[in-house]
Amino acid sequence: MKKRVGLLLAIMTAFVMLVMPLGNTTHAQAADNSLEKIQKKGVLVMGTSPDYPPYEFQATVNGKSTVVGMDVQIGKKVAKDLGVKLKIKSMSFDSLLVALQTGKVDMIISGMNPTPARRKNVSFTHTYYQGGYDIVINKTDKAKYKNKDSFGGGTLGAQTGTTQYNAAKSQTKNTTVKGMTSQSDLILALQSHKLDGVAMEKPSAEAYVSNNKQLAAIPSDFNMSSSATSSAIAFRKGSTSLVNKVNKTVDQIKKENLVKKDYLPAAGKYLKTNTVNTSMTHYWKAFLTGIEYTLIITVCSVFFGFIIGIILALARMARGNFFKNLLRWVATAYVEFIRGTPMMVQVMFVYFGLGLFVNLPALTSGIIAISLNSGAYVAEYIRGGINSVDVGQTEAARSLGMSNGKTMRYVILPQALKNIWPSLGNEFITLIKDSSIVSIIGVTELIYQSNIVRSDTYRGVAPIVVIMVLYFILTFTASRILNYFERKMQHA
Ligand code: ARG
């Protein structure tokens, strides 16, 4: 038994050692042809987290939910000056830096401060905007809170991965600091009194307050360096030629004061108009798109997960010689490793980690990660199903001269699948719900769409209720269909 555990640990250690150097493969080690590469590609991919008005946020433009804001205007000007097209990729703020380092995006324009810690891993342009930090509170608490020091014994929220989150952690006393991925979730938590305040940049605080009459903004009085209150564009470390070129655009934006004269007023118009129709029925297209992507991810993951599950189940039952024993150990190590690591980490590893070698779209990465995860669980269902078939079936088939392979394929597997149909059905329904995990890499399934609707309408709870009902309709319908086929199989 000790030998087996040792071999299992050796296989898993080898896998981790193989993966470890991935994080050190940065584009900075390549010669700097960054400007030439972008102009040759013809497209500049901008990473942003569109929950931070007026920098970047969702608004309905010509009936379509679109990313708008001053950073988008800056991205468009940068792309125009480079003579390339702009493509915007939305994701959570704390995924942006890893997306840049793994080549998922070419630049980050997301109200990002060029702090010394970030400069170690990315190259920044000159700053294009100088802000400062406020704390958004419920207006009814205006008499209670004056600045960051008023929250002793209370809870202050800030977006994870941001400067304000670090400032709140280091510059408040006796205050619980709650980090959340989405700015919209923070505002929702504030409105439902789960938080006493939310720290963010002044322009963003003003935007949320102008769209939510029950909110107010107070000065944070955070002690911040100028790099922590300004915004700049981030490129991969060592992209000197590209940064130098884009600096010309940034310098022109500052010289002509385009942010204050043009970009902020334009963003403000969207802030006023985008709450024209905030009824959930107005966003039926967004929810329908979410359902479409949820079903695509689920059906593909169930199909590929089932194939992976059969292969793993048979591998885990291999015996007889060194090769078959090794196959069994590798399959066992895979199943234990996948079942022992969170699906969120697996999704991020496939999208960002494998992204160092092959540039997989977010949807493909999500389907691969969920299929690999589901395969490990389906393998156990199938193995249990095979073991549940009476051994007499194998003996009878073998006595008729059927080979092991034919016995498994024509006698054992069909009976095993009939026995595990309810487990496979549960796996399908679980995947409908688990598919929401890919929203962290920007796949536009139901949760992602609800975040868009929330930041578009500034309504927190309504979109959540809508997707709860939609998920229930999907899972309930799926379970009815699966039960129908299960009854048919029982009578077959
Ligand atoms: N300026 C802060 C930082 O760089 C927060 C930026 C948040 N941006 C966003 N789009 N959510 O850490």
XYZ file of C-alpha atoms and ligand atoms in Angstrom:
504
model
C 0.000 0.000 0.000
C 2.902 2.350 0.931
C 4.473 1.680 -2.497
C 1.220 2.704 -4.216
C 0.895 5.936 -2.234
C 4.549 6.737 -2.973
C 4.070 6.182 -6.717
C 0.860 8.268 -6.696
C 2.617 11.144 -4.933
C 5.589 10.841 -7.309
C 3.280 11.138 -10.353
C 1.501 14.177 -8.877
C 4.791 15.850 -7.822
C 6.168 15.331 -11.337
C 3.032 16.981 -12.772
C 3.367 20.016 -10.473
C 7.137 20.388 -11.193
C 6.336 20.249 -14.915
C 3.780 23.025 -14.537
C 5.717 25.272 -12.104
C 8.029 27.040 -14.658
C 4.952 28.115 -16.689
C 4.522 31.276 -14.615
C 8.072 32.406 -15.430
C 7.569 32.269 -19.176
C 6.959 35.961 -19.810
C 6.910 37.761 -23.081
C 9.567 40.069 -21.680
C 12.188 37.399 -22.417
C 11.505 37.722 -26.127
C 13.185 40.516 -28.148
C 11.040 43.681 -28.219
C 9.078 43.665 -31.458
C 5.847 44.539 -29.609
C 4.872 47.502 -31.824
C 5.618 45.636 -35.054
C 3.642 42.581 -33.856
C 0.499 44.590 -33.038
C 0.603 46.508 -36.326
C 1.141 43.237 -38.231
C -1.756 41.588 -36.321
C -3.970 44.571 -37.119
C -5.916 44.207 -33.870
C -5.220 45.620 -30.395
C -6.970 43.629 -27.642
C -7.866 45.815 -24.663
C -8.574 44.147 -21.308
C -10.936 45.962 -18.980
C -13.351 45.427 -16.090
C -16.518 47.323 -17.149
C -18.009 47.902 -13.697
C -16.279 51.194 -12.935
C -18.128 54.169 -14.340
C -17.102 56.626 -15.789
C -13.853 54.783 -16.618
C -15.562 51.718 -18.163
C -19.095 50.425 -17.715
C -21.960 48.798 -19.589
C -24.593 50.955 -21.275
C -27.335 50.245 -23.795
C -26.244 51.733 -27.125
C -28.712 51.311 -30.044
C -30.493 48.584 -28.049
C -27.264 46.630 -27.415
C -25.410 46.399 -24.099
C -21.990 47.911 -24.860
C -18.811 48.729 -22.924
C -18.441 52.522 -22.833
C -16.526 55.075 -20.758
C -13.459 57.283 -20.856
C -11.060 54.335 -20.967
C -12.879 52.977 -24.035
C -12.482 56.353 -25.747
C -8.777 56.273 -24.900
C -8.490 52.692 -26.213
C -10.150 53.732 -29.485
C -7.727 56.640 -29.905
C -4.708 54.443 -29.130
C -5.855 51.867 -31.718
C -6.548 54.593 -34.300
C -3.118 56.143 -33.806
C -1.537 52.685 -34.195
C -3.555 52.081 -37.357
C -5.211 48.919 -35.983
C -8.691 47.787 -34.893
C -9.647 47.779 -31.191
C -11.119 44.629 -29.623
C -12.400 44.888 -26.029
C -12.222 41.860 -23.706
C -14.176 42.209 -20.441
C -13.237 40.280 -17.323
C -12.940 40.761 -13.562
C -10.369 43.375 -12.534
C -8.259 40.844 -10.624
C -7.913 38.690 -13.796
C -6.540 41.498 -15.969
C -2.842 41.322 -15.058
C -2.628 37.552 -15.588
C -4.545 37.951 -18.864
C -1.916 40.493 -20.001
C 1.028 38.319 -18.938
C -0.426 35.233 -20.695
C -1.168 37.076 -23.921
C -4.978 36.982 -23.608
C -4.980 40.776 -23.961
C -2.407 43.209 -25.426
C -3.039 46.081 -23.016
C -5.057 46.990 -19.927
C -7.018 50.234 -19.786
C -9.140 49.879 -16.677
C -8.491 52.841 -14.416
C -5.347 51.001 -13.325
C -2.811 52.758 -11.116
C 0.865 52.322 -12.172
C 2.012 51.288 -8.682
C 5.616 50.133 -8.021
C 4.381 46.593 -7.259
C 2.669 46.375 -10.659
C 5.654 47.946 -12.449
C 7.678 44.863 -11.488
C 5.479 42.760 -13.792
C 4.136 45.130 -16.463
C 5.204 48.263 -18.401
C 3.018 51.369 -17.997
C 2.584 54.367 -20.252
C 2.598 57.921 -18.907
C -0.454 58.611 -16.726
C -3.588 59.905 -18.479
C -5.684 60.868 -15.457
C -5.177 61.912 -11.825
C -7.941 60.906 -9.448
C -8.211 60.352 -5.726
C -10.355 58.109 -3.531
C -13.796 58.475 -1.939
C -15.942 56.120 0.096
C -19.531 55.541 -1.026
C -22.037 55.124 1.837
C -25.803 54.972 2.243
C -27.105 58.545 2.416
C -28.906 57.739 5.689
C -25.438 57.212 7.279
C -24.059 60.653 6.285
C -23.958 61.878 9.882
C -22.168 58.707 11.027
C -19.226 58.476 8.608
C -16.696 61.251 7.821
C -13.741 59.354 6.317
C -11.806 56.032 6.448
C -11.364 56.396 10.241
C -15.121 56.392 10.905
C -15.533 52.703 10.074
C -14.055 51.222 13.298
C -16.161 48.181 14.232
C -17.783 48.332 10.798
C -17.201 46.782 7.358
C -15.564 48.549 4.423
C -15.767 47.008 0.931
C -13.365 47.356 -2.005
C -12.780 45.540 -5.288
C -10.253 42.686 -4.932
C -6.891 43.290 -6.605
C -7.194 47.074 -6.424
C -5.187 49.859 -4.817
C -8.134 50.904 -2.680
C -8.498 47.365 -1.326
C -4.856 47.422 -0.170
C -5.268 50.940 1.244
C -8.395 49.940 3.176
C -6.552 46.898 4.598
C -3.459 48.893 5.645
C -4.907 52.275 6.608
C -7.975 51.450 8.690
C -8.128 50.305 12.313
C -10.561 47.817 13.855
C -12.384 47.688 10.489
C -13.387 44.549 8.600
C -12.349 44.968 4.952
C -14.425 42.873 2.507
C -13.068 42.274 -0.988
C -15.396 41.389 -3.870
C -14.564 40.723 -7.544
C -17.260 42.961 -8.974
C -17.831 46.640 -8.147
C -21.551 46.073 -8.843
C -21.650 43.372 -6.124
C -20.053 45.828 -3.701
C -22.723 48.459 -4.394
C -25.445 45.794 -4.030
C -23.939 44.722 -0.675
C -23.859 48.378 0.436
C -27.496 48.917 -0.555
C -28.511 45.761 1.347
C -26.486 46.977 4.385
C -24.003 44.084 4.216
C -21.313 46.795 3.973
C -21.067 50.222 5.627
C -19.027 51.754 2.807
C -17.289 51.016 -0.497
C -13.911 52.588 -1.350
C -13.322 53.602 -4.969
C -11.966 56.410 -7.118
C -13.733 59.790 -6.966
C -15.127 59.781 -10.559
C -16.553 56.312 -9.990
C -18.057 57.309 -6.633
C -19.681 60.348 -8.262
C -21.103 58.131 -11.046
C -22.666 55.635 -8.621
C -24.075 58.435 -6.440
C -25.541 60.253 -9.457
C -27.348 57.019 -10.413
C -28.456 55.943 -6.947
C -30.283 58.640 -4.970
C -29.935 56.658 -1.720
C -26.107 56.758 -1.928
C -23.623 59.474 -0.943
C -19.838 59.916 -1.188
C -17.416 61.033 1.529
C -13.642 61.677 1.236
C -11.564 58.595 2.075
C -8.486 60.527 3.307
C -6.369 57.546 2.280
C -2.675 58.448 2.356
C -1.807 57.612 -1.269
C 1.250 58.243 -3.496
C 0.676 59.976 -6.836
C 1.186 56.655 -8.667
C -1.658 55.185 -6.624
C -4.100 57.946 -7.572
C -3.297 58.238 -11.272
C -4.299 55.961 -14.164
C -2.091 54.590 -16.934
C -2.180 51.960 -19.678
C -0.460 48.626 -18.916
C 1.457 46.570 -21.504
C 3.474 43.378 -21.191
C 6.837 43.894 -19.479
C 9.504 44.945 -21.973
C 7.108 46.229 -24.689
C 9.291 49.335 -25.030
C 8.580 50.149 -28.685
C 4.818 49.830 -28.136
C 4.831 51.860 -24.913
C 6.912 54.631 -26.526
C 4.484 54.842 -29.432
C 1.378 54.874 -27.210
C 2.968 57.505 -24.959
C 2.687 59.922 -27.865
C -1.080 59.366 -27.841
C -1.303 59.664 -24.054
C 0.740 62.884 -24.107
C -1.584 64.315 -26.770
C -4.663 63.350 -24.688
C -3.192 65.191 -21.702
C -1.982 68.214 -23.723
C -5.429 68.684 -25.291
C -7.178 67.834 -21.967
C -9.406 65.363 -23.860
C -10.389 63.424 -20.716
C -12.029 66.392 -18.999
C -13.236 68.164 -22.193
C -14.493 65.169 -24.184
C -14.268 61.714 -22.652
C -15.817 62.358 -19.212
C -18.767 64.394 -20.588
C -19.438 61.635 -23.157
C -19.376 59.010 -20.407
C -21.671 61.176 -18.317
C -24.276 61.174 -21.130
C -24.353 57.381 -21.071
C -24.658 57.456 -17.285
C -27.769 59.602 -17.645
C -29.313 57.704 -20.566
C -28.451 54.178 -19.651
C -31.079 53.981 -16.926
C -33.889 54.969 -19.315
C -35.460 51.534 -19.271
C -34.301 49.380 -16.393
C -37.074 46.776 -16.585
C -35.721 43.218 -16.756
C -37.876 42.462 -19.812
C -35.890 45.155 -21.636
C -32.836 42.898 -21.258
C -34.445 39.707 -22.599
C -31.773 39.478 -25.329
C -28.970 39.489 -22.733
C -30.633 36.729 -20.701
C -31.353 34.698 -23.867
C -27.661 34.948 -24.837
C -26.782 33.793 -21.327
C -29.050 30.742 -21.658
C -27.580 29.924 -25.088
C -23.994 29.949 -23.779
C -24.965 28.064 -20.604
C -26.488 25.268 -22.710
C -23.539 25.194 -25.181
C -21.071 24.814 -22.292
C -23.213 22.167 -20.533
C -23.935 19.977 -23.582
C -20.304 20.068 -24.808
C -18.919 19.391 -21.312
C -21.294 16.453 -20.730
C -20.375 14.937 -24.107
C -16.591 15.277 -23.749
C -16.746 14.560 -20.013
C -18.531 11.264 -20.727
C -15.851 10.180 -23.236
C -13.067 11.146 -20.804
C -14.970 9.311 -18.035
C -15.183 6.033 -19.992
C -11.452 6.167 -20.853
C -10.503 6.909 -17.234
C -12.858 4.221 -15.826
C -11.380 1.538 -18.109
C -7.835 2.763 -17.368
C -8.478 2.531 -13.638
C -9.503 -1.105 -14.115
C -6.401 -2.016 -16.185
C -4.253 -4.752 -14.685
C -1.830 -7.437 -15.813
C 1.482 -5.851 -16.856
C 3.676 -2.790 -16.096
C 2.097 -0.620 -18.812
C -1.463 -1.396 -17.615
C -0.462 -0.759 -13.997
C 1.120 2.585 -14.980
C -2.070 3.462 -16.905
C -4.093 2.682 -13.775
C -1.857 4.847 -11.607
C -1.933 7.819 -14.004
C -5.751 7.590 -14.234
C -6.001 7.359 -10.429
C -3.660 10.354 -9.988
C -5.702 12.375 -12.509
C -9.044 11.598 -10.822
C -7.675 12.367 -7.330
C -5.989 15.590 -8.509
C -9.061 16.905 -10.382
C -11.416 16.026 -7.532
C -8.963 17.611 -5.094
C -8.711 21.043 -6.801
C -11.456 23.688 -7.238
C -13.039 23.988 -10.683
C -12.393 27.753 -10.646
C -8.638 27.126 -10.415
C -8.863 24.570 -13.240
C -10.739 27.049 -15.471
C -8.120 29.755 -14.824
C -5.250 27.272 -15.399
C -6.649 26.168 -18.777
C -7.406 29.746 -19.902
C -4.285 31.515 -18.613
C -1.786 28.679 -18.059
C -2.329 26.790 -21.328
C -2.718 30.248 -22.906
C 1.088 30.494 -22.688
C 1.317 27.781 -25.347
C -1.908 28.013 -27.328
C -4.241 31.015 -27.459
C -7.572 29.359 -26.643
C -10.757 31.508 -26.707
C -12.474 31.859 -23.312
C -15.455 29.676 -24.340
C -13.170 26.854 -25.573
C -11.058 27.065 -22.406
C -14.186 26.917 -20.271
C -15.538 23.845 -22.087
C -12.151 22.075 -21.866
C -11.784 22.793 -18.139
C -15.348 21.734 -17.253
C -15.074 18.594 -19.453
C -11.804 17.568 -17.773
C -13.401 18.139 -14.373
C -16.624 16.285 -15.204
C -14.647 13.371 -16.699
C -13.072 12.638 -13.313
C -16.485 12.363 -11.629
C -18.137 10.465 -14.504
C -15.235 7.963 -14.395
C -16.210 7.078 -10.831
C -19.890 6.685 -11.786
C -18.947 4.411 -14.706
C -16.493 2.382 -12.614
C -19.221 1.903 -10.009
C -21.672 0.954 -12.751
C -19.305 -1.632 -14.223
C -18.644 -3.144 -10.803
C -22.419 -3.292 -10.192
C -22.877 -5.724 -13.130
C -22.961 -9.337 -11.898
C -19.674 -11.127 -12.603
C -21.716 -13.972 -14.085
C -22.389 -11.752 -17.106
C -18.683 -11.649 -17.898
C -18.269 -15.377 -17.323
C -21.220 -16.156 -19.608
C -19.930 -13.869 -22.367
C -16.413 -15.245 -22.111
C -17.757 -18.830 -22.179
C -19.433 -17.966 -25.506
C -15.977 -17.074 -26.820
C -16.335 -13.257 -26.632
C -13.051 -11.378 -26.099
C -12.570 -9.072 -23.070
C -13.090 -6.024 -25.300
C -16.301 -7.333 -26.880
C -17.608 -8.465 -23.476
C -17.033 -4.988 -22.056
C -18.480 -3.208 -25.116
C -21.559 -5.362 -25.784
C -22.417 -6.913 -22.395
C -21.018 -4.975 -19.445
C -21.057 -1.270 -20.504
C -24.719 -1.242 -21.710
C -25.888 -2.631 -18.358
C -23.521 -0.378 -16.425
C -24.826 2.726 -18.227
C -28.405 1.735 -17.429
C -27.465 1.469 -13.745
C -25.690 4.838 -13.645
C -28.213 6.812 -15.729
C -29.530 8.710 -12.625
C -25.934 9.689 -11.659
C -25.209 10.881 -15.199
C -28.457 12.861 -15.097
C -27.383 14.514 -11.858
C -24.024 15.338 -13.445
C -25.821 17.069 -16.360
C -27.924 19.150 -13.972
C -24.877 19.974 -11.836
C -23.023 21.169 -14.938
C -25.874 23.527 -15.864
C -25.237 25.284 -12.542
C -21.438 24.866 -12.517
C -21.120 26.353 -16.011
C -21.488 29.784 -14.353
C -17.867 29.483 -13.165
C -16.579 30.514 -16.607
C -17.959 34.024 -16.098
C -14.626 34.779 -14.363
C -12.832 34.506 -17.729
C -15.439 36.618 -19.541
C -17.629 33.911 -21.111
C -21.044 35.524 -21.634
C -23.198 32.896 -19.886
C -26.079 33.670 -17.494
C -24.124 34.986 -14.494
C -21.970 37.186 -16.749
C -25.081 38.570 -18.435
C -26.690 39.301 -15.058
C -23.572 41.275 -14.070
C -23.912 43.273 -17.288
C -27.580 43.989 -16.569
C -26.750 44.961 -12.981
C -24.053 47.432 -14.002
C -26.241 48.694 -16.857
C -29.336 49.344 -14.759
C -27.751 49.928 -11.340
C -30.358 47.444 -10.096
C -28.866 44.828 -7.794
C -31.460 42.211 -6.838
C -33.787 42.055 -9.876
C -31.217 40.481 -12.272
C -30.345 37.902 -9.592
C -34.007 36.889 -9.208
C -34.350 36.591 -12.998
C -31.359 34.246 -13.395
C -32.442 32.181 -10.368
C -35.767 31.544 -12.125
C -34.022 30.840 -15.449
C -31.574 28.354 -13.871
C -34.520 26.584 -12.166
C -36.412 26.363 -15.481
C -33.320 24.882 -17.160
C -32.595 22.320 -14.418
C -36.258 21.368 -13.886
C -36.813 20.828 -17.628
C -33.593 18.825 -17.888
C -34.566 16.588 -14.955
C -38.028 15.927 -16.479
C -36.436 14.926 -19.814
C -33.839 12.726 -18.093
C -36.537 11.021 -15.973
C -38.536 10.299 -19.156
C -35.570 8.542 -20.775
C -34.775 6.727 -17.505
C -38.318 5.276 -17.426
C -37.963 4.266 -21.084
C -34.648 2.504 -20.307
C -36.159 0.680 -17.313
C -38.824 -0.795 -19.581
C -36.391 -1.579 -22.387
N -7.529 52.365 -9.636
C -7.662 51.146 -8.851
C -6.483 50.187 -9.149
O -5.776 50.398 -10.106
C -8.991 50.457 -9.104
C -9.323 50.201 -10.562
C -10.619 49.394 -10.718
N -10.978 49.363 -12.134
C -12.114 48.670 -12.584
N -12.424 48.761 -13.838
N -12.843 47.968 -11.783
O -6.271 49.224 -8.425
